[in-house]
GROMACS .gro file of C-alpha atoms in nm:
model
  510
    1MET     CA    1  -1.316  -2.509  -7.954
    2SER     CA    2  -1.691  -2.477  -7.946
    3ASN     CA    3  -1.884  -2.247  -8.175
    4GLU     CA    4  -2.128  -2.179  -7.885
    5ARG     CA    5  -1.881  -1.972  -7.682
    6PRO     CA    6  -1.982  -1.607  -7.630
    7LEU     CA    7  -1.851  -1.363  -7.885
    8VAL     CA    8  -1.577  -1.126  -7.777
    9THR     CA    9  -1.470  -0.801  -7.937
   10ARG     CA   10  -1.392  -0.882  -8.298
   11ARG     CA   11  -1.037  -0.816  -8.411
   12GLN     CA   12  -0.923  -0.718  -8.757
   13CYS     CA   13  -0.672  -0.951  -8.923
   14LEU     CA   14  -0.348  -0.752  -8.931
   15ALA     CA   15  -0.086  -0.981  -9.077
   16GLY     CA   16   0.041  -1.332  -9.090
   17SER     CA   17   0.315  -1.542  -9.236
   18VAL     CA   18   0.336  -1.901  -9.343
   19VAL     CA   19   0.636  -2.129  -9.329
   20SER     CA   20   0.563  -2.434  -9.540
   21PHE     CA   21   0.692  -2.788  -9.542
   22GLY     CA   22   0.600  -3.072  -9.773
   23GLY     CA   23   0.460  -2.924 -10.090
   24VAL     CA   24   0.340  -2.564 -10.095
   25ALA     CA   25   0.458  -2.234  -9.954
   26GLY     CA   26   0.204  -1.995  -9.809
   27CYS     CA   27   0.140  -1.631  -9.742
   28LEU     CA   28   0.391  -1.378  -9.621
   29GLY     CA   29   0.274  -1.099  -9.399
   30LEU     CA   30   0.434  -0.818  -9.204
   31LEU     CA   31   0.671  -1.029  -8.996
   32ASP     CA   32   1.043  -0.983  -9.051
   33ALA     CA   33   1.258  -1.231  -9.238
   34ASP     CA   34   1.387  -1.400  -8.923
   35ASP     CA   35   1.037  -1.476  -8.801
   36GLU     CA   36   0.930  -1.602  -9.141
   37SER     CA   37   1.207  -1.858  -9.144
   38GLU     CA   38   1.138  -2.001  -8.799
   39SER     CA   39   1.024  -2.357  -8.758
   40PRO     CA   40   0.679  -2.438  -8.613
   41VAL     CA   41   0.625  -2.370  -8.242
   42ASP     CA   42   0.391  -2.619  -8.079
   43ASP     CA   43   0.414  -2.514  -7.714
   44GLU     CA   44   0.103  -2.632  -7.529
   45ALA     CA   45  -0.050  -2.718  -7.865
   46ASP     CA   46  -0.424  -2.776  -7.895
   47ASP     CA   47  -0.510  -3.046  -8.148
   48ALA     CA   48  -0.814  -2.979  -8.359
   49THR     CA   49  -0.964  -3.097  -8.683
   50THR     CA   50  -1.169  -2.865  -8.899
   51PRO     CA   51  -1.495  -3.011  -9.027
   52ASP     CA   52  -1.467  -3.131  -9.383
   53GLU     CA   53  -1.421  -2.829  -9.606
   54SER     CA   54  -1.305  -3.024  -9.909
   55SER     CA   55  -1.295  -2.853 -10.243
   56ASP     CA   56  -1.354  -3.041 -10.568
   57SER     CA   57  -1.187  -2.899 -10.876
   58GLY     CA   58  -1.237  -3.197 -11.102
   59PRO     CA   59  -0.948  -3.441 -11.063
   60LEU     CA   60  -0.773  -3.208 -10.816
   61GLN     CA   61  -0.917  -3.238 -10.468
   62VAL     CA   62  -0.851  -3.115 -10.116
   63ASN     CA   63  -0.947  -3.422  -9.915
   64GLY     CA   64  -0.897  -3.288  -9.566
   65ILE     CA   65  -0.769  -3.001  -9.354
   66GLU     CA   66  -0.636  -3.042  -9.002
   67HIS     CA   67  -0.473  -2.792  -8.775
   68VAL     CA   68  -0.280  -2.769  -8.450
   69ALA     CA   69  -0.304  -2.434  -8.270
   70GLY     CA   70  -0.008  -2.338  -8.053
   71GLU     CA   71   0.065  -2.022  -7.858
   72ARG     CA   72   0.204  -1.830  -8.156
   73THR     CA   73   0.142  -2.049  -8.459
   74VAL     CA   74  -0.126  -2.247  -8.633
   75GLU     CA   75   0.003  -2.551  -8.821
   76VAL     CA   76  -0.228  -2.657  -9.102
   77THR     CA   77  -0.205  -2.990  -9.283
   78LEU     CA   78  -0.389  -3.025  -9.613
   79THR     CA   79  -0.425  -3.353  -9.800
   80VAL     CA   80  -0.444  -3.288 -10.174
   81GLU     CA   81  -0.490  -3.541 -10.451
   82ASN     CA   82  -0.491  -3.563 -10.827
   83THR     CA   83  -0.744  -3.836 -10.905
   84GLY     CA   84  -0.690  -3.807 -11.279
   85GLU     CA   85  -0.442  -3.993 -11.495
   86GLU     CA   86  -0.254  -3.687 -11.623
   87ALA     CA   87  -0.036  -3.449 -11.426
   88ARG     CA   88  -0.197  -3.116 -11.345
   89GLN     CA   89  -0.075  -2.777 -11.238
   90ALA     CA   90  -0.289  -2.525 -11.058
   91ASP     CA   91  -0.296  -2.251 -10.797
   92LEU     CA   92  -0.387  -2.379 -10.452
   93VAL     CA   93  -0.568  -2.103 -10.263
   94VAL     CA   94  -0.572  -2.131  -9.883
   95ALA     CA   95  -0.748  -1.880  -9.656
   96LEU     CA   96  -0.730  -1.854  -9.276
   97SER     CA   97  -0.996  -1.670  -9.077
   98HIS     CA   98  -1.111  -1.658  -8.717
   99THR     CA   99  -1.458  -1.643  -8.567
  100GLU     CA  100  -1.353  -1.347  -8.351
  101ALA     CA  101  -1.152  -1.158  -8.612
  102GLU     CA  102  -1.227  -0.972  -8.930
  103GLY     CA  103  -1.066  -1.043  -9.263
  104LEU     CA  104  -0.863  -1.330  -9.408
  105ILE     CA  105  -0.502  -1.432  -9.437
  106GLY     CA  106  -0.472  -1.590  -9.777
  107ARG     CA  107  -0.228  -1.687 -10.046
  108ASP     CA  108  -0.241  -1.864 -10.378
  109ARG     CA  109   0.050  -2.088 -10.467
  110PRO     CA  110   0.128  -2.288 -10.780
  111ILE     CA  111   0.140  -2.665 -10.736
  112LEU     CA  112   0.218  -2.961 -10.958
  113LEU     CA  113   0.066  -3.304 -10.894
  114ALA     CA  114   0.133  -3.621 -11.090
  115GLY     CA  115  -0.164  -3.831 -11.197
  116GLY     CA  116  -0.298  -4.054 -10.919
  117PHE     CA  117  -0.075  -3.885 -10.663
  118GLU     CA  118  -0.171  -3.768 -10.312
  119ARG     CA  119   0.043  -3.565 -10.078
  120GLU     CA  120   0.025  -3.377  -9.752
  121ILE     CA  121   0.102  -3.006  -9.745
  122VAL     CA  122   0.190  -2.845  -9.413
  123LEU     CA  123   0.157  -2.469  -9.367
  124VAL     CA  124   0.245  -2.284  -9.048
  125PHE     CA  125   0.052  -1.959  -9.000
  126ARG     CA  126   0.162  -1.691  -8.756
  127PRO     CA  127  -0.153  -1.477  -8.748
  128GLN     CA  128  -0.172  -1.140  -8.576
  129PHE     CA  129  -0.495  -0.958  -8.495
  130LEU     CA  130  -0.573  -0.596  -8.416
  131GLY     CA  131  -0.803  -0.541  -8.117
  132GLY     CA  132  -0.889  -0.263  -7.879
  133ASP     CA  133  -0.570  -0.320  -7.679
  134GLY     CA  134  -0.338  -0.340  -7.975
  135VAL     CA  135  -0.194  -0.645  -8.145
  136ASP     CA  136  -0.281  -0.972  -7.975
  137SER     CA  137  -0.451  -1.307  -8.033
  138PRO     CA  138  -0.814  -1.385  -7.953
  139GLU     CA  139  -0.868  -1.609  -7.653
  140GLU     CA  140  -1.211  -1.729  -7.760
  141GLY     CA  141  -1.353  -1.864  -8.084
  142GLU     CA  142  -1.176  -2.078  -8.342
  143PHE     CA  143  -0.980  -2.069  -8.663
  144ARG     CA  144  -1.147  -2.148  -8.992
  145PHE     CA  145  -0.982  -2.266  -9.313
  146GLU     CA  146  -1.087  -2.280  -9.673
  147ALA     CA  147  -0.897  -2.425  -9.965
  148HIS     CA  148  -0.967  -2.464 -10.334
  149PHE     CA  149  -0.790  -2.482 -10.670
  150GLU     CA  150  -0.785  -2.222 -10.946
  151ASN     CA  151  -0.636  -2.211 -11.297
  152VAL     CA  152  -0.625  -2.591 -11.325
  153GLU     CA  153  -0.438  -2.708 -11.636
  154ILE     CA  154  -0.310  -3.039 -11.766
  155SER     CA  155   0.071  -3.050 -11.771
  156GLU     CA  156   0.112  -3.171 -12.128
  157ASP     CA  157   0.486  -3.236 -12.120
  158TYR     CA  158   0.513  -3.369 -11.765
  159PRO     CA  159   0.819  -3.599 -11.751
  160GLY     CA  160   0.694  -3.820 -11.466
  161LEU     CA  161   0.808  -3.868 -11.109
  162VAL     CA  162   1.161  -3.973 -11.023
  163THR     CA  163   1.245  -4.344 -11.025
  164PRO     CA  164   1.529  -4.406 -10.779
  165SER     CA  165   1.754  -4.705 -10.842
  166ASP     CA  166   2.054  -4.866 -10.677
  167ARG     CA  167   2.390  -4.713 -10.757
  168SER     CA  168   2.728  -4.881 -10.769
  169ALA     CA  169   3.003  -4.772 -10.534
  170ILE     CA  170   3.335  -4.643 -10.667
  171ASP     CA  171   3.618  -4.888 -10.592
  172GLY     CA  172   3.390  -5.099 -10.374
  173GLY     CA  173   3.329  -4.815 -10.129
  174ASN     CA  174   3.700  -4.751 -10.067
  175ALA     CA  175   3.712  -4.415 -10.249
  176TRP     CA  176   3.568  -4.064 -10.226
  177PRO     CA  177   3.739  -3.915 -10.533
  178GLY     CA  178   3.554  -3.583 -10.558
  179VAL     CA  179   3.459  -3.332 -10.293
  180ALA     CA  180   3.097  -3.436 -10.361
  181TYR     CA  181   3.196  -3.802 -10.420
  182ASP     CA  182   3.101  -3.881 -10.780
  183SER     CA  183   3.066  -3.699 -11.110
  184GLY     CA  184   2.697  -3.639 -11.038
  185ALA     CA  185   2.789  -3.455 -10.714
  186SER     CA  186   2.559  -3.682 -10.515
  187ALA     CA  187   2.782  -3.680 -10.201
  188PHE     CA  188   2.681  -4.043 -10.140
  189ASN     CA  189   2.907  -4.348 -10.105
  190PRO     CA  190   2.674  -4.651 -10.116
  191GLY     CA  191   2.954  -4.900 -10.060
  192THR     CA  192   3.045  -4.819  -9.700
  193LYS     CA  193   2.906  -4.704  -9.368
  194ALA     CA  194   3.020  -4.398  -9.177
  195PRO     CA  195   3.051  -4.452  -8.801
  196ARG     CA  196   2.715  -4.516  -8.632
  197ALA     CA  197   2.864  -4.462  -8.286
  198ALA     CA  198   3.072  -4.178  -8.147
  199PRO     CA  199   3.392  -4.181  -8.354
  200THR     CA  200   3.751  -4.159  -8.243
  201SER     CA  201   4.060  -4.067  -8.444
  202ALA     CA  202   4.235  -4.370  -8.591
  203TRP     CA  203   4.515  -4.128  -8.683
  204THR     CA  204   4.574  -3.757  -8.733
  205ALA     CA  205   4.804  -3.556  -8.960
  206SER     CA  206   4.890  -3.228  -8.788
  207ASP     CA  207   5.065  -3.050  -9.078
  208VAL     CA  208   4.757  -3.046  -9.300
  209GLU     CA  209   4.605  -2.698  -9.320
  210TYR     CA  210   4.252  -2.646  -9.441
  211ALA     CA  211   4.217  -2.482  -9.782
  212HIS     CA  212   3.890  -2.290  -9.772
  213ARG     CA  213   3.528  -2.304  -9.662
  214ALA     CA  214   3.381  -2.539  -9.924
  215SER     CA  215   3.676  -2.773  -9.924
  216GLY     CA  216   3.722  -3.129  -9.808
  217PRO     CA  217   3.957  -3.424  -9.852
  218VAL     CA  218   3.933  -3.674 -10.139
  219VAL     CA  219   4.024  -4.042 -10.128
  220ALA     CA  220   4.142  -4.263 -10.414
  221ASP     CA  221   4.373  -4.564 -10.458
  222GLY     CA  222   4.459  -4.595 -10.090
  223THR     CA  223   4.551  -4.229 -10.062
  224VAL     CA  224   4.376  -3.932  -9.902
  225VAL     CA  225   4.463  -3.599 -10.066
  226THR     CA  226   4.392  -3.280  -9.874
  227GLY     CA  227   4.534  -2.956  -9.738
  228ARG     CA  228   4.598  -2.604  -9.856
  229ASP     CA  229   4.937  -2.703  -9.996
  230VAL     CA  230   4.801  -3.038 -10.127
  231ARG     CA  231   4.941  -3.344  -9.954
  232ALA     CA  232   4.892  -3.713 -10.022
  233LEU     CA  233   4.870  -3.937  -9.717
  234SER     CA  234   4.830  -4.310  -9.670
  235VAL     CA  235   4.479  -4.409  -9.563
  236ALA     CA  236   4.636  -4.677  -9.342
  237ASP     CA  237   4.824  -4.454  -9.100
  238GLY     CA  238   4.841  -4.098  -9.239
  239GLY     CA  239   5.197  -4.142  -9.356
  240GLU     CA  240   5.305  -3.875  -9.604
  241GLN     CA  241   5.344  -3.994  -9.963
  242TRP     CA  242   5.412  -3.662 -10.134
  243VAL     CA  243   5.366  -3.285 -10.094
  244HIS     CA  244   5.292  -3.052 -10.382
  245ASP     CA  245   5.574  -2.802 -10.440
  246GLY     CA  246   5.389  -2.508 -10.590
  247PRO     CA  247   5.126  -2.239 -10.529
  248VAL     CA  248   4.853  -2.305 -10.275
  249ARG     CA  249   4.522  -2.421 -10.408
  250THR     CA  250   4.218  -2.198 -10.446
  251SER     CA  251   3.956  -2.461 -10.531
  252THR     CA  252   3.839  -2.795 -10.407
  253LEU     CA  253   4.014  -3.113 -10.518
  254ALA     CA  254   3.921  -3.389 -10.761
  255ALA     CA  255   4.103  -3.721 -10.806
  256GLY     CA  256   4.058  -3.971 -11.084
  257GLU     CA  257   4.206  -4.111 -11.404
  258ASP     CA  258   4.555  -4.101 -11.244
  259ILE     CA  259   4.552  -3.727 -11.167
  260VAL     CA  260   4.471  -3.487 -10.885
  261ALA     CA  261   4.324  -3.161 -11.019
  262PHE     CA  262   4.273  -2.822 -10.854
  263GLY     CA  263   4.298  -2.448 -10.911
  264THR     CA  264   4.562  -2.202 -10.788
  265PRO     CA  265   4.603  -1.822 -10.811
  266GLU     CA  266   4.825  -1.881 -11.117
  267ASP     CA  267   4.663  -2.165 -11.306
  268PHE     CA  268   4.454  -2.478 -11.303
  269ARG     CA  269   4.675  -2.785 -11.275
  270ALA     CA  270   4.683  -3.162 -11.273
  271LEU     CA  271   4.931  -3.362 -11.066
  272GLU     CA  272   5.032  -3.721 -11.119
  273ALA     CA  273   4.834  -3.907 -10.854
  274ASP     CA  274   5.117  -4.141 -10.757
  275THR     CA  275   5.403  -3.887 -10.736
  276GLY     CA  276   5.256  -3.537 -10.707
  277GLU     CA  277   5.455  -3.418 -11.010
  278VAL     CA  278   5.282  -3.162 -11.231
  279ARG     CA  279   5.136  -3.319 -11.546
  280TRP     CA  280   5.003  -2.997 -11.700
  281THR     CA  281   4.880  -2.647 -11.620
  282VAL     CA  282   4.626  -2.411 -11.778
  283PRO     CA  283   4.710  -2.041 -11.715
  284SER     CA  284   4.457  -1.833 -11.528
  285GLY     CA  285   4.440  -1.546 -11.775
  286GLY     CA  286   4.392  -1.308 -11.485
  287ASP     CA  287   4.101  -1.493 -11.323
  288ILE     CA  288   4.159  -1.714 -11.018
  289TRP     CA  289   4.056  -2.074 -11.071
  290ASP     CA  290   3.820  -2.107 -10.777
  291GLY     CA  291   3.551  -2.329 -10.929
  292SER     CA  292   3.524  -2.684 -10.798
  293PRO     CA  293   3.640  -2.943 -11.056
  294THR     CA  294   3.470  -3.262 -11.173
  295ILE     CA  295   3.657  -3.543 -11.352
  296ALA     CA  296   3.445  -3.748 -11.591
  297ASP     CA  297   3.502  -3.931 -11.918
  298SER     CA  298   3.865  -3.820 -11.966
  299ARG     CA  299   3.789  -3.455 -11.904
  300VAL     CA  300   3.806  -3.211 -11.617
  301TYR     CA  301   3.520  -2.962 -11.592
  302THR     CA  302   3.592  -2.650 -11.388
  303SER     CA  303   3.542  -2.274 -11.391
  304ASN     CA  304   3.710  -1.937 -11.339
  305GLY     CA  305   3.410  -1.728 -11.434
  306GLN     CA  306   3.346  -1.949 -11.737
  307LEU     CA  307   3.305  -2.325 -11.759
  308HIS     CA  308   3.597  -2.512 -11.919
  309ALA     CA  309   3.636  -2.869 -12.041
  310ILE     CA  310   4.001  -2.976 -12.018
  311ASP     CA  311   4.151  -3.295 -12.156
  312VAL     CA  312   4.281  -3.513 -11.870
  313ALA     CA  313   4.581  -3.646 -12.064
  314SER     CA  314   4.714  -3.330 -12.227
  315GLY     CA  315   4.564  -3.031 -12.045
  316GLU     CA  316   4.419  -2.898 -12.371
  317VAL     CA  317   4.112  -2.679 -12.321
  318VAL     CA  318   3.857  -2.854 -12.541
  319TRP     CA  319   3.586  -2.591 -12.507
  320THR     CA  320   3.480  -2.293 -12.295
  321ALA     CA  321   3.121  -2.194 -12.225
  322ASP     CA  322   2.970  -1.883 -12.068
  323THR     CA  323   2.735  -2.015 -11.800
  324GLY     CA  324   2.651  -1.692 -11.622
  325GLY     CA  325   2.789  -1.810 -11.290
  326SER     CA  326   2.873  -2.127 -11.105
  327LEU     CA  327   2.715  -2.355 -10.848
  328THR     CA  328   2.821  -2.418 -10.491
  329GLY     CA  329   3.030  -2.729 -10.535
  330PRO     CA  330   3.146  -2.909 -10.848
  331PRO     CA  331   2.939  -2.909 -11.168
  332PRO     CA  332   2.743  -3.236 -11.194
  333VAL     CA  333   2.819  -3.444 -11.503
  334ALA     CA  334   2.602  -3.732 -11.625
  335ASP     CA  335   2.489  -3.887 -11.952
  336GLY     CA  336   2.682  -3.641 -12.168
  337VAL     CA  337   2.553  -3.333 -11.983
  338VAL     CA  338   2.732  -3.084 -11.758
  339VAL     CA  339   2.503  -2.887 -11.526
  340SER     CA  340   2.630  -2.538 -11.446
  341GLY     CA  341   2.532  -2.177 -11.393
  342GLY     CA  342   2.277  -2.063 -11.143
  343ASP     CA  343   2.061  -1.799 -11.304
  344PRO     CA  344   1.965  -1.958 -11.530
  345LEU     CA  345   2.067  -2.317 -11.467
  346ARG     CA  346   2.212  -2.461 -11.787
  347ALA     CA  347   2.260  -2.812 -11.920
  348ILE     CA  348   2.575  -2.803 -12.132
  349ASP     CA  349   2.658  -3.070 -12.389
  350ALA     CA  350   2.969  -3.236 -12.246
  351GLU     CA  351   3.117  -3.307 -12.588
  352GLU     CA  352   3.057  -2.977 -12.767
  353GLY     CA  353   3.002  -2.718 -12.492
  354THR     CA  354   2.669  -2.605 -12.638
  355VAL     CA  355   2.357  -2.537 -12.431
  356ARG     CA  356   2.095  -2.814 -12.442
  357TRP     CA  357   1.846  -2.639 -12.216
  358ALA     CA  358   1.826  -2.362 -11.958
  359VAL     CA  359   1.588  -2.308 -11.668
  360SER     CA  360   1.542  -1.982 -11.481
  361GLY     CA  361   1.320  -1.876 -11.196
  362ALA     CA  362   1.260  -1.599 -10.949
  363GLU     CA  363   1.590  -1.665 -10.771
  364PRO     CA  364   1.926  -1.820 -10.855
  365ILE     CA  365   1.994  -2.190 -10.815
  366THR     CA  366   2.273  -2.229 -10.562
  367ALA     CA  367   2.349  -2.602 -10.576
  368ALA     CA  368   2.266  -2.906 -10.787
  369ALA     CA  369   2.323  -3.280 -10.806
  370VAL     CA  370   2.233  -3.538 -11.070
  371ALA     CA  371   2.096  -3.886 -11.002
  372PHE     CA  372   1.821  -4.107 -11.147
  373ASP     CA  373   1.809  -3.909 -11.475
  374THR     CA  374   1.714  -3.606 -11.269
  375VAL     CA  375   1.873  -3.274 -11.174
  376PHE     CA  376   1.798  -3.184 -10.813
  377ALA     CA  377   1.839  -2.805 -10.793
  378LEU     CA  378   1.833  -2.596 -10.476
  379THR     CA  379   1.732  -2.234 -10.428
  380ASP     CA  380   1.675  -2.043 -10.106
  381SER     CA  381   1.301  -2.111 -10.121
  382GLN     CA  382   1.264  -2.451 -10.287
  383LEU     CA  383   1.417  -2.776 -10.406
  384VAL     CA  384   1.323  -2.863 -10.763
  385ALA     CA  385   1.355  -3.194 -10.949
  386LEU     CA  386   1.410  -3.150 -11.326
  387ASP     CA  387   1.440  -3.424 -11.584
  388LEU     CA  388   1.794  -3.435 -11.715
  389ALA     CA  389   1.694  -3.467 -12.081
  390GLU     CA  390   1.494  -3.145 -12.119
  391GLY     CA  391   1.483  -2.961 -11.786
  392ARG     CA  392   1.111  -3.018 -11.727
  393THR     CA  393   0.984  -3.005 -11.368
  394ARG     CA  394   0.903  -3.336 -11.199
  395TRP     CA  395   0.821  -3.189 -10.856
  396PHE     CA  396   0.919  -2.912 -10.620
  397ALA     CA  397   0.942  -2.896 -10.241
  398PRO     CA  398   0.941  -2.560 -10.063
  399GLY     CA  399   1.202  -2.436  -9.819
  400PRO     CA  400   1.338  -2.221  -9.681
  401PHE     CA  401   1.679  -2.380  -9.738
  402GLN     CA  402   2.032  -2.284  -9.643
  403ALA     CA  403   2.246  -2.224  -9.950
  404GLY     CA  404   2.501  -2.499  -9.995
  405ARG     CA  405   2.559  -2.840 -10.143
  406ILE     CA  406   2.292  -3.108 -10.122
  407CYS     CA  407   2.320  -3.485 -10.097
  408VAL     CA  408   2.124  -3.749 -10.291
  409ALA     CA  409   2.135  -4.084 -10.115
  410ASN     CA  410   1.924  -4.382 -10.018
  411GLY     CA  411   1.634  -4.261 -10.236
  412SER     CA  412   1.626  -3.921 -10.063
  413VAL     CA  413   1.762  -3.570 -10.101
  414TYR     CA  414   1.923  -3.417  -9.791
  415ALA     CA  415   1.949  -3.042  -9.738
  416GLN     CA  416   1.957  -2.791  -9.454
  417ARG     CA  417   1.667  -2.574  -9.342
  418SER     CA  418   1.765  -2.212  -9.303
  419GLY     CA  419   1.709  -2.037  -8.973
  420ASP     CA  420   1.687  -2.337  -8.742
  421TYR     CA  421   1.992  -2.540  -8.851
  422ARG     CA  422   1.808  -2.868  -8.910
  423MET     CA  423   1.876  -3.133  -9.170
  424VAL     CA  424   1.574  -3.234  -9.377
  425SER     CA  425   1.516  -3.548  -9.583
  426ILE     CA  426   1.300  -3.517  -9.893
  427ASP     CA  427   1.172  -3.816 -10.088
  428ALA     CA  428   1.358  -3.815 -10.419
  429THR     CA  429   1.060  -3.978 -10.590
  430ASN     CA  430   0.797  -3.711 -10.527
  431GLY     CA  431   0.931  -3.430 -10.307
  432ASP     CA  432   0.752  -3.529  -9.985
  433VAL     CA  433   0.927  -3.442  -9.660
  434GLU     CA  434   1.034  -3.764  -9.487
  435TRP     CA  435   1.187  -3.623  -9.169
  436GLU     CA  436   1.351  -3.325  -9.008
  437SER     CA  437   1.633  -3.368  -8.763
  438GLY     CA  438   1.655  -3.209  -8.424
  439GLY     CA  439   1.820  -2.873  -8.399
  440THR     CA  440   2.196  -2.829  -8.428
  441ASP     CA  441   2.423  -2.558  -8.296
  442GLY     CA  442   2.492  -2.361  -8.613
  443VAL     CA  443   2.506  -2.340  -8.989
  444LEU     CA  444   2.597  -2.681  -9.127
  445GLY     CA  445   2.847  -2.763  -9.396
  446PRO     CA  446   2.785  -2.986  -9.696
  447PRO     CA  447   2.636  -3.324  -9.594
  448SER     CA  448   2.809  -3.650  -9.685
  449ALA     CA  449   2.618  -3.978  -9.686
  450SER     CA  450   2.699  -4.345  -9.670
  451ASP     CA  451   2.486  -4.657  -9.634
  452GLY     CA  452   2.256  -4.552  -9.349
  453VAL     CA  453   2.457  -4.265  -9.198
  454LEU     CA  454   2.471  -3.895  -9.286
  455VAL     CA  455   2.764  -3.692  -9.148
  456VAL     CA  456   2.800  -3.316  -9.136
  457VAL     CA  457   2.992  -3.051  -8.941
  458SER     CA  458   2.864  -2.720  -8.804
  459GLU     CA  459   3.031  -2.381  -8.799
  460MET     CA  460   3.055  -2.418  -8.420
  461GLY     CA  461   3.285  -2.716  -8.449
  462THR     CA  462   3.041  -3.001  -8.389
  463LEU     CA  463   3.042  -3.315  -8.600
  464TYR     CA  464   2.704  -3.488  -8.629
  465GLY     CA  465   2.599  -3.833  -8.742
  466PHE     CA  466   2.232  -3.881  -8.842
  467ASP     CA  467   2.039  -4.194  -8.934
  468THR     CA  468   1.940  -4.153  -9.299
  469GLU     CA  469   1.608  -4.333  -9.255
  470THR     CA  470   1.476  -4.156  -8.944
  471GLY     CA  471   1.682  -3.839  -8.893
  472GLU     CA  472   1.776  -3.956  -8.544
  473GLU     CA  473   2.098  -3.805  -8.415
  474LEU     CA  474   2.328  -4.104  -8.371
  475TRP     CA  475   2.616  -3.908  -8.222
  476SER     CA  476   2.783  -3.570  -8.202
  477THR     CA  477   3.134  -3.472  -8.105
  478ASN     CA  478   3.322  -3.146  -8.075
  479VAL     CA  479   3.649  -3.056  -8.245
  480PRO     CA  480   3.876  -2.771  -8.129
  481SER     CA  481   3.767  -2.535  -8.405
  482GLY     CA  482   3.503  -2.559  -8.668
  483VAL     CA  483   3.459  -2.466  -9.031
  484PRO     CA  484   3.155  -2.610  -9.207
  485GLY     CA  485   3.352  -2.795  -9.471
  486SER     CA  486   3.274  -3.138  -9.608
  487LEU     CA  487   3.377  -3.484  -9.498
  488ALA     CA  488   3.489  -3.775  -9.713
  489VAL     CA  489   3.361  -4.122  -9.624
  490ALA     CA  490   3.549  -4.426  -9.753
  491ASP     CA  491   3.600  -4.780  -9.622
  492GLY     CA  492   3.417  -4.704  -9.297
  493VAL     CA  493   3.630  -4.397  -9.220
  494ALA     CA  494   3.517  -4.034  -9.215
  495TYR     CA  495   3.794  -3.786  -9.301
  496PHE     CA  496   3.767  -3.432  -9.168
  497ASN     CA  497   4.013  -3.143  -9.194
  498GLU     CA  498   4.021  -2.882  -8.918
  499PRO     CA  499   4.109  -2.525  -9.025
  500ASN     CA  500   4.472  -2.529  -8.904
  501GLY     CA  501   4.506  -2.903  -8.890
  502PRO     CA  502   4.498  -3.178  -8.817
  503LEU     CA  503   4.333  -3.400  -9.071
  504ARG     CA  504   4.142  -3.661  -8.873
  505ALA     CA  505   4.058  -4.014  -8.983
  506LEU     CA  506   3.750  -4.095  -8.775
  507THR     CA  507   3.631  -4.450  -8.707
  508ALA     CA  508   3.364  -4.596  -8.484
  509ASP     CA  509   3.448  -4.623  -8.115
  510GLU     CA  510   3.376  -4.994  -8.071
   0.00000   0.00000   0.00000
């Protein structure tokens, strides 16, 4: 837009909100929560680039600001850089104004940049202006942006960015032993590929009832274990191997070290994996065992209001720790640390049950996974990467996010945006947004990843397959009824349990 256009009646800036993607969240105005969580709207967008308004705050620099003005939103992309050698934290201050409006829409937001690191930050403004005819948007003039840093400090104890590395598959890719795959709760099987084309059912098991919302089947030693009453089926044809004769389960399942472990209204119990016979039980003590279990290093870690470490062989409770809550999904276990709680998030010594470190913020942490010596922790407003050793922040990426389990796979972290039902891929190294999928038809369940394919089910009963590198929807298919539970992926097969049955073993439709 030209600055030489005639001036119109100036409007006072009334309110605005910012939805942010890729590094920094922005200002919140008078819009309601639903509007604030919407994705950018680019209908009949008008591309424009603001003249260079770079700000130099020593090593921290704003190198460029671009914007795209749509009918209701203004999407602003800032390129920020730390040209120094040391990590720095600061407040990034961004202000939006208009040549035909009075006032500013502004917000300061803390950021953290590693030394020598540059990233793009995308903010979506929804400005509103007050004119003579009420609330509207000016038809003439142009938007103006300013950005600078304040309160710049060196991050003395910065632990460095994440260094992703290859991970080995369990049983060569033929197993999915925990509801979130491995002891780190990564929900990623690197040794197999989920179907890349529309899947069909290789077999179904009609008698298998779904247990509860967060549940999903587990696969180990040629057997898939699933169902409210806990059944073991052959992965080859769904043939029944055994059925648990006891109370229904109230938690997710975990298989490993020759047992299948889960909670019931009466106790937490371990079954012999090959026969289904009860090996041991731990009484409930009045509290239902509803926490998801993790099996690691000859112990089962689970919760019923407190976190317990139970010996796999004997069922002895080795220690109990008060964690102030539990995460969505199983507690991640890695390198002698159990991650649990939510407000604050605690790293518990796996051997002794003592707290190594705790991290708290403005809102509870709802889910976590451990990979690459890093805890990836999700809240409603951001995804944070913490070093496993001391809980120091490596990076953070803003939401908003849907509460639920996350997935760490192929060098990325996958989560769901709240409000618009899209999957998002975030670079595990530095927190940059890599892609967002197209929209889906409802709230999505926990994602499960394999080599190149991410699978997830919506509350509307639609199964989706996404390319992990691009976010492209590879396929979608409807099932008779939907619960956003999780899928297990093993040996090229995706296992999914409908609420009232059946369990489906899905393979590619060649």
